[in-house]
Coordinates of C-alpha atoms and ligand atoms in Angstrom, one line a residue:
M1 CA 74.1 -32.3 20.0
T2 CA 71.5 -32.4 22.6
N3 CA 73.1 -29.6 24.4
D4 CA 73.4 -27.7 21.0
L5 CA 69.8 -27.8 20.7
D6 CA 68.9 -26.6 24.4
Q7 CA 71.3 -23.7 23.5
L8 CA 69.4 -23.2 20.4
R9 CA 66.0 -23.3 22.0
D10 CA 67.2 -20.9 24.9
E11 CA 68.5 -18.5 22.5
L12 CA 65.3 -18.5 20.4
L13 CA 63.1 -18.1 23.7
A14 CA 65.3 -15.3 24.8
S15 CA 64.6 -13.4 21.3
I16 CA 61.2 -14.1 21.2
D17 CA 61.1 -12.6 24.8
V18 CA 62.6 -9.4 23.5
A19 CA 60.8 -9.1 20.5
S20 CA 59.2 -5.7 21.1
D21 CA 56.7 -5.6 18.1
L22 CA 55.1 -7.8 15.7
A23 CA 57.4 -7.4 13.1
A24 CA 60.6 -8.4 15.1
L25 CA 58.5 -11.3 16.4
E26 CA 58.2 -12.3 12.6
T27 CA 61.7 -12.1 11.9
V28 CA 62.5 -14.5 14.8
R29 CA 59.6 -16.9 13.6
V30 CA 61.2 -16.8 10.1
G31 CA 64.8 -17.4 11.4
A32 CA 63.7 -20.2 13.4
L33 CA 60.6 -21.8 11.6
G34 CA 60.9 -20.4 8.2
K35 CA 62.0 -22.6 5.2
K36 CA 65.8 -21.6 5.9
G37 CA 65.1 -21.4 9.7
T38 CA 67.7 -22.7 12.1
I39 CA 65.1 -25.3 13.4
S40 CA 63.8 -26.4 9.9
Q41 CA 67.3 -27.0 8.4
R42 CA 68.1 -29.2 11.3
M43 CA 64.9 -31.1 10.5
Q44 CA 66.2 -31.4 7.1
G45 CA 69.6 -32.6 8.6
L46 CA 67.8 -35.6 10.6
G47 CA 68.1 -37.9 7.3
S48 CA 72.0 -37.7 7.2
L49 CA 72.2 -39.0 11.1
P50 CA 72.9 -42.7 11.8
P51 CA 69.7 -44.3 12.5
S52 CA 70.4 -44.7 16.3
D53 CA 70.8 -41.2 16.8
R54 CA 67.9 -40.1 14.6
K55 CA 65.3 -41.1 16.8
T56 CA 66.4 -39.5 20.2
F57 CA 67.5 -36.4 18.3
G58 CA 64.5 -36.2 16.2
Q59 CA 62.2 -36.4 19.3
H60 CA 64.2 -33.6 21.2
L61 CA 63.9 -31.6 18.1
N62 CA 60.2 -31.8 17.6
L63 CA 59.7 -30.9 21.5
V64 CA 62.1 -27.7 20.8
K65 CA 60.2 -26.8 17.8
S66 CA 56.8 -27.0 19.2
S67 CA 57.8 -25.1 22.4
I68 CA 59.5 -22.5 20.2
A69 CA 56.2 -22.2 18.1
E70 CA 53.9 -22.1 21.3
A71 CA 56.1 -19.4 22.4
I72 CA 55.9 -17.2 19.3
N73 CA 52.0 -17.8 19.7
A74 CA 51.8 -16.8 23.1
K75 CA 54.0 -13.7 22.3
R76 CA 52.0 -12.7 19.3
I77 CA 48.6 -12.7 21.2
L78 CA 50.4 -10.5 23.9
L79 CA 51.9 -8.0 21.2
E80 CA 48.5 -7.8 19.3
S81 CA 46.3 -6.9 22.5
A82 CA 49.1 -4.4 23.2
Q83 CA 49.1 -3.2 19.9
L84 CA 44.9 -2.9 20.2
D85 CA 45.0 -1.1 23.4
A86 CA 47.6 1.4 22.1
K87 CA 45.3 2.1 19.0
L88 CA 42.2 2.5 21.3
S89 CA 43.6 4.8 23.6
D90 CA 45.4 6.9 20.8
E91 CA 42.1 7.1 18.8
S92 CA 39.6 7.9 21.8
I93 CA 36.1 9.1 20.2
D94 CA 33.6 11.0 22.2
V95 CA 30.3 9.0 21.1
S96 CA 28.1 11.8 23.0
L97 CA 29.4 14.6 20.3
P98 CA 26.6 15.5 18.0
V99 CA 26.7 14.6 14.3
R100 CA 28.4 17.5 12.5
P101 CA 25.8 19.8 10.8
T102 CA 27.1 19.6 7.2
E103 CA 23.7 19.4 5.4
L104 CA 22.9 22.4 3.7
G105 CA 19.3 21.8 3.1
R106 CA 16.4 21.8 5.5
L107 CA 13.1 20.2 6.1
H108 CA 10.1 22.5 5.6
P109 CA 7.9 23.2 8.5
I110 CA 5.0 21.3 6.8
T111 CA 7.1 18.0 6.3
Q112 CA 8.3 18.3 9.8
T113 CA 4.9 19.0 11.3
I114 CA 3.5 15.9 9.2
D115 CA 6.4 13.9 10.4
E116 CA 5.6 14.5 14.1
A117 CA 2.2 13.8 13.9
V118 CA 2.7 10.8 12.1
A119 CA 5.1 9.9 15.0
I120 CA 2.6 10.6 17.3
L121 CA -0.4 8.9 15.7
G122 CA 1.9 5.8 14.9
E123 CA 2.6 5.3 18.3
M124 CA -1.2 5.3 19.2
G125 CA -1.7 2.5 16.5
F126 CA -2.7 4.7 13.5
V127 CA -1.2 3.5 10.3
V128 CA -1.1 5.9 7.3
A129 CA -3.2 5.9 4.3
E130 CA -3.1 7.6 0.8
G131 CA -5.4 8.5 -1.8
P132 CA -5.2 10.4 -5.0
E133 CA -4.9 14.2 -5.4
I134 CA -7.1 14.1 -8.4
E135 CA -10.3 12.6 -7.1
D136 CA -13.8 11.7 -8.4
D137 CA -17.1 13.2 -7.3
F138 CA -17.9 10.2 -5.5
H139 CA -15.0 9.9 -3.3
N140 CA -14.8 13.6 -2.6
F141 CA -18.4 14.3 -2.0
T142 CA -21.1 11.9 -2.6
A143 CA -19.8 8.8 -0.3
L144 CA -19.1 11.5 2.4
N145 CA -22.8 12.4 2.4
I146 CA -22.5 15.3 0.3
P147 CA -24.9 14.6 -2.7
P148 CA -25.0 17.1 -5.8
E149 CA -26.9 20.4 -5.2
H150 CA -25.9 19.9 -1.4
P151 CA -25.0 23.3 0.1
A152 CA -21.7 21.9 1.5
R153 CA -20.6 21.7 -2.0
Q154 CA -20.4 25.6 -2.5
M155 CA -18.2 25.8 0.7
H156 CA -15.5 23.9 -0.8
D157 CA -14.4 26.0 -3.6
T158 CA -13.7 22.9 -5.8
F159 CA -11.0 23.0 -8.7
Y160 CA -12.8 21.2 -11.5
L161 CA -10.9 19.4 -14.2
P162 CA -12.2 19.0 -17.8
E163 CA -15.0 16.8 -18.6
K164 CA -14.2 13.3 -19.1
E165 CA -15.8 11.1 -21.9
D166 CA -18.5 9.5 -19.6
G167 CA -19.2 13.3 -18.6
S168 CA -18.0 13.1 -15.2
R169 CA -15.8 15.7 -14.0
P170 CA -12.9 14.8 -11.5
V171 CA -11.6 17.6 -9.0
L172 CA -8.5 18.1 -7.0
R173 CA -9.4 16.8 -3.7
T174 CA -10.6 19.7 -1.4
H175 CA -10.3 17.8 1.9
T176 CA -8.3 14.3 2.9
S177 CA -11.6 12.9 3.9
P178 CA -11.9 10.9 0.5
V179 CA -9.2 8.7 1.9
Q180 CA -11.6 7.7 4.6
I181 CA -13.8 6.4 1.7
R182 CA -10.9 4.8 0.0
T183 CA -9.9 2.9 3.2
L184 CA -13.4 1.7 4.1
E185 CA -13.8 0.4 0.6
A186 CA -10.4 -1.5 0.8
V187 CA -10.0 -2.5 4.6
K188 CA -12.1 -4.3 6.8
P189 CA -13.0 -2.9 10.1
P190 CA -11.6 -2.6 13.1
L191 CA -9.4 0.1 11.6
R192 CA -7.5 3.1 12.4
V193 CA -5.8 5.4 9.9
I194 CA -4.6 8.7 9.3
A195 CA -4.1 10.4 5.9
P196 CA -1.9 13.3 5.7
G197 CA -1.7 15.0 2.6
R198 CA -2.2 17.9 -0.1
T199 CA -5.9 19.5 -0.5
Y200 CA -6.7 22.2 -3.0
R201 CA -9.5 25.0 -3.0
C202 CA -9.9 28.0 -5.1
D203 CA -9.4 30.6 -2.5
S204 CA -6.6 32.8 -1.8
D205 CA -5.8 35.6 0.7
M206 CA -4.0 36.4 3.8
T207 CA -5.5 33.1 5.4
H208 CA -6.1 30.9 2.6
T209 CA -3.7 29.5 0.0
P210 CA -4.9 27.4 -3.0
M211 CA -3.0 24.3 -1.8
F212 CA -2.7 23.3 2.0
H213 CA -2.4 20.2 3.9
Q214 CA -4.5 18.3 6.1
I215 CA -4.2 15.2 8.5
E216 CA -7.4 13.0 8.3
G217 CA -8.0 10.6 11.1
L218 CA -10.4 7.5 11.2
V219 CA -11.2 4.9 13.6
I220 CA -13.9 2.2 13.0
D221 CA -14.6 -0.7 15.6
K222 CA -17.6 -2.1 17.4
E223 CA -17.8 -0.2 20.2
T224 CA -16.2 3.2 19.5
H225 CA -17.8 6.2 21.0
F226 CA -17.3 9.9 21.5
G227 CA -15.3 9.6 24.6
H228 CA -12.9 7.8 22.5
L229 CA -12.7 10.8 20.1
K230 CA -12.1 13.0 23.1
G231 CA -9.2 10.7 24.6
C232 CA -7.6 10.3 21.3
L233 CA -7.6 14.1 20.5
L234 CA -6.4 15.0 23.9
N235 CA -3.4 12.5 24.0
F236 CA -2.5 13.6 20.4
L237 CA -2.6 17.3 20.8
A238 CA -0.8 17.3 24.2
A239 CA 2.1 15.3 22.5
F240 CA 2.1 17.5 19.7
F241 CA 2.1 20.8 21.5
E242 CA 4.6 19.2 24.1
V243 CA 2.6 20.3 27.2
E244 CA 1.5 18.2 30.0
E245 CA -2.1 19.6 30.5
L246 CA -4.1 20.9 27.8
P247 CA -7.6 22.3 28.0
L248 CA -9.5 20.8 25.2
R249 CA -13.2 22.1 24.6
F250 CA -15.8 20.8 21.8
R251 CA -18.4 22.9 20.0
P252 CA -21.4 21.3 18.3
S253 CA -20.7 21.9 14.4
F254 CA -21.9 20.5 11.4
F255 CA -20.1 18.5 8.7
P256 CA -22.3 16.2 6.3
F257 CA -20.2 13.1 6.9
T258 CA -20.3 13.0 10.8
E259 CA -23.1 12.8 13.5
P260 CA -22.9 14.4 15.8
S261 CA -20.0 16.9 14.6
A262 CA -17.9 19.2 16.6
E263 CA -15.0 21.5 16.3
A264 CA -12.2 21.2 18.9
D265 CA -10.5 24.4 20.7
I266 CA -7.4 24.2 22.7
G267 CA -6.7 26.5 25.8
C268 CA -4.2 29.2 24.9
S269 CA -3.1 32.7 26.3
R270 CA -2.2 35.6 24.4
D271 CA -0.1 37.5 26.9
G272 CA 2.0 40.3 25.2
G273 CA 0.6 39.2 21.7
E274 CA 2.5 36.3 21.8
I275 CA 0.2 32.8 21.8
Q276 CA 1.1 30.1 24.3
I277 CA -0.6 26.6 23.9
G278 CA -1.4 25.3 27.3
G279 CA -3.1 27.3 30.1
G280 CA -4.8 30.7 29.8
E281 CA -7.9 32.4 29.2
D282 CA -8.3 32.0 25.4
W283 CA -9.4 29.3 23.0
L284 CA -8.0 28.5 19.7
E285 CA -9.8 26.5 17.0
I286 CA -7.8 23.6 15.8
L287 CA -9.8 20.9 14.2
G288 CA -13.2 19.1 13.1
C289 CA -14.4 16.0 14.1
G290 CA -17.3 13.7 14.9
M291 CA -18.9 10.4 14.8
V292 CA -19.0 9.0 11.3
H293 CA -22.3 9.3 10.0
N294 CA -24.3 6.2 9.0
N295 CA -24.9 7.1 5.4
V296 CA -20.9 7.1 5.0
L297 CA -20.7 3.9 6.4
S298 CA -23.6 2.2 4.2
A299 CA -21.9 4.0 1.1
C300 CA -18.8 2.0 1.7
G301 CA -21.0 -1.4 2.3
I302 CA -20.2 -1.4 6.1
D303 CA -23.0 -2.2 8.4
P304 CA -23.7 0.9 10.7
D305 CA -25.5 -1.3 13.4
E306 CA -22.6 -3.3 13.5
Y307 CA -19.7 -0.7 13.4
Q308 CA -19.2 2.6 14.4
G309 CA -16.2 5.2 14.7
F310 CA -15.0 8.6 14.6
A311 CA -13.2 11.0 12.4
F312 CA -11.2 14.1 12.6
G313 CA -9.4 16.7 10.2
L314 CA -6.5 18.6 10.9
G315 CA -5.1 21.6 9.3
V316 CA -1.4 21.1 9.1
E317 CA -0.2 24.7 8.2
R318 CA -2.3 26.0 11.2
M319 CA -0.8 23.4 13.5
A320 CA 2.8 24.5 12.2
M321 CA 2.0 27.9 12.5
L322 CA 0.9 27.7 16.3
K323 CA 3.6 25.4 17.2
Y324 CA 6.5 27.2 15.5
G325 CA 5.4 30.7 15.7
I326 CA 5.2 31.3 12.0
P327 CA 2.7 34.3 11.7
D328 CA 2.0 34.4 8.0
L329 CA 0.6 31.4 6.1
R330 CA 1.8 32.5 2.6
T331 CA 5.4 32.4 3.5
F332 CA 5.0 28.8 3.7
F333 CA 5.0 28.8 0.0
D334 CA 7.2 31.6 -0.9
A335 CA 10.2 29.2 -1.3
D336 CA 12.4 31.8 0.3
L337 CA 15.9 30.0 1.1
R338 CA 16.3 32.3 4.0
W339 CA 12.9 31.6 5.7
L340 CA 13.5 27.9 5.1
K341 CA 16.8 28.1 6.7
H342 CA 15.4 30.0 9.9
H343 CA 12.0 27.9 10.1
G344 CA 13.4 24.6 8.6
F345 CA 14.7 21.6 10.4
M346 CA 17.6 19.3 10.4
P347 CA 16.8 16.3 7.8
L348 CA 18.4 13.6 9.8
E349 CA 16.7 14.3 13.3
T350 CA 13.4 11.9 12.7
P351 CA 10.6 12.8 15.4
S352 CA 10.0 10.1 17.7
L353 CA 8.1 10.4 21.2
V354 CA 11.2 8.9 22.8
R355 CA 14.0 10.7 21.5
G356 CA 11.9 14.3 21.2
L357 CA 9.8 15.7 18.3
S358 CA 11.7 18.8 17.4
Ligands
DAH1 N1 -12.9 17.4 5.8 C1 -13.3 18.6 6.7 C2 -12.8 20.0 6.2 O1 -11.8 19.8 5.2 C3 -12.3 18.4 7.8 C4 -12.9 17.4 8.7 C5 -14.1 17.8 9.6 C6 -12.5 16.2 8.9 C7 -14.7 16.5 10.5 C8 -13.1 15.0 9.4 C9 -14.2 15.4 10.3 O2 -12.7 13.8 9.3 O3 -14.7 14.5 11.1 O4 -13.3 21.0 6.3

């Protein structure tokens, strides 16, 4: 009987050995260890043996059973890893292939430009702030040191909304600067924010549209000075226009909410009628900026003897036109799908300083 068991074990081990896939191995397993398997049946037969044989036979049978189970498990691991290898070599995937460009839509160059500016300034520690497009007179003008009757109000070509019951007239914000006020009212300095968004002026010609976009920047701290403003703008503009060295010059200017105020120009060349940002003989006006006026800080309950800071305002359309060679402002708002297809950007390619802006 014992010989019979050894023979059975050898036969089973041999069929485990030749099983060439998991299904064949499973057939062997069921044939041996399944309910009606050869080993299971012998287990059931134990009871009918004389007690003297039962013990030795039983022990032997158990050894055979566990050696078969072990051999099956070992073989299964082998077959599974062979199966995985085959699948992997079959299904090779080139992870460096670009995503298939199936999207039909494109991001508008304005969206792209704002995303790029936010990516750069975000790296520089700025957080995005927002404010309403329908503003009150206080935030759009008075708190920005533009009191009623101030001549700067005329320059803003303001869209006024119908008078409210209290006699006040809301306006469509004429710039993103009111977000400076809303931020200063809500956040305790030190702070560093940017506010991208829509702005409105009642003006429409070759170079003006009634709705346009600005990005406002505001930094308030205890020892902020004009050198910080210059360094900040230089870093930002060089990163945005993707040039190593960017000539930057400041011209004295006037804004009611900054003192001193300046307009900044970047160096460019216009060889062959095409504008190249970077070196060259020419200058392009790119933004307004300055040190935040004491009156603005005071209007927001901040002590100008303790805190100072700087602010800047960028025109998004102008930045987009310069960077992406779009010659006509009004095409931004034509909603022409062919134009958008040409000048638009792939939706999933989020700008980042590490992976590239555009
Ligand atoms: N708000 C100004 C405008 O729309 C732009 C501007 C100039 C914003 C200077 C600023 C600044 O923050 O410091 O014309």
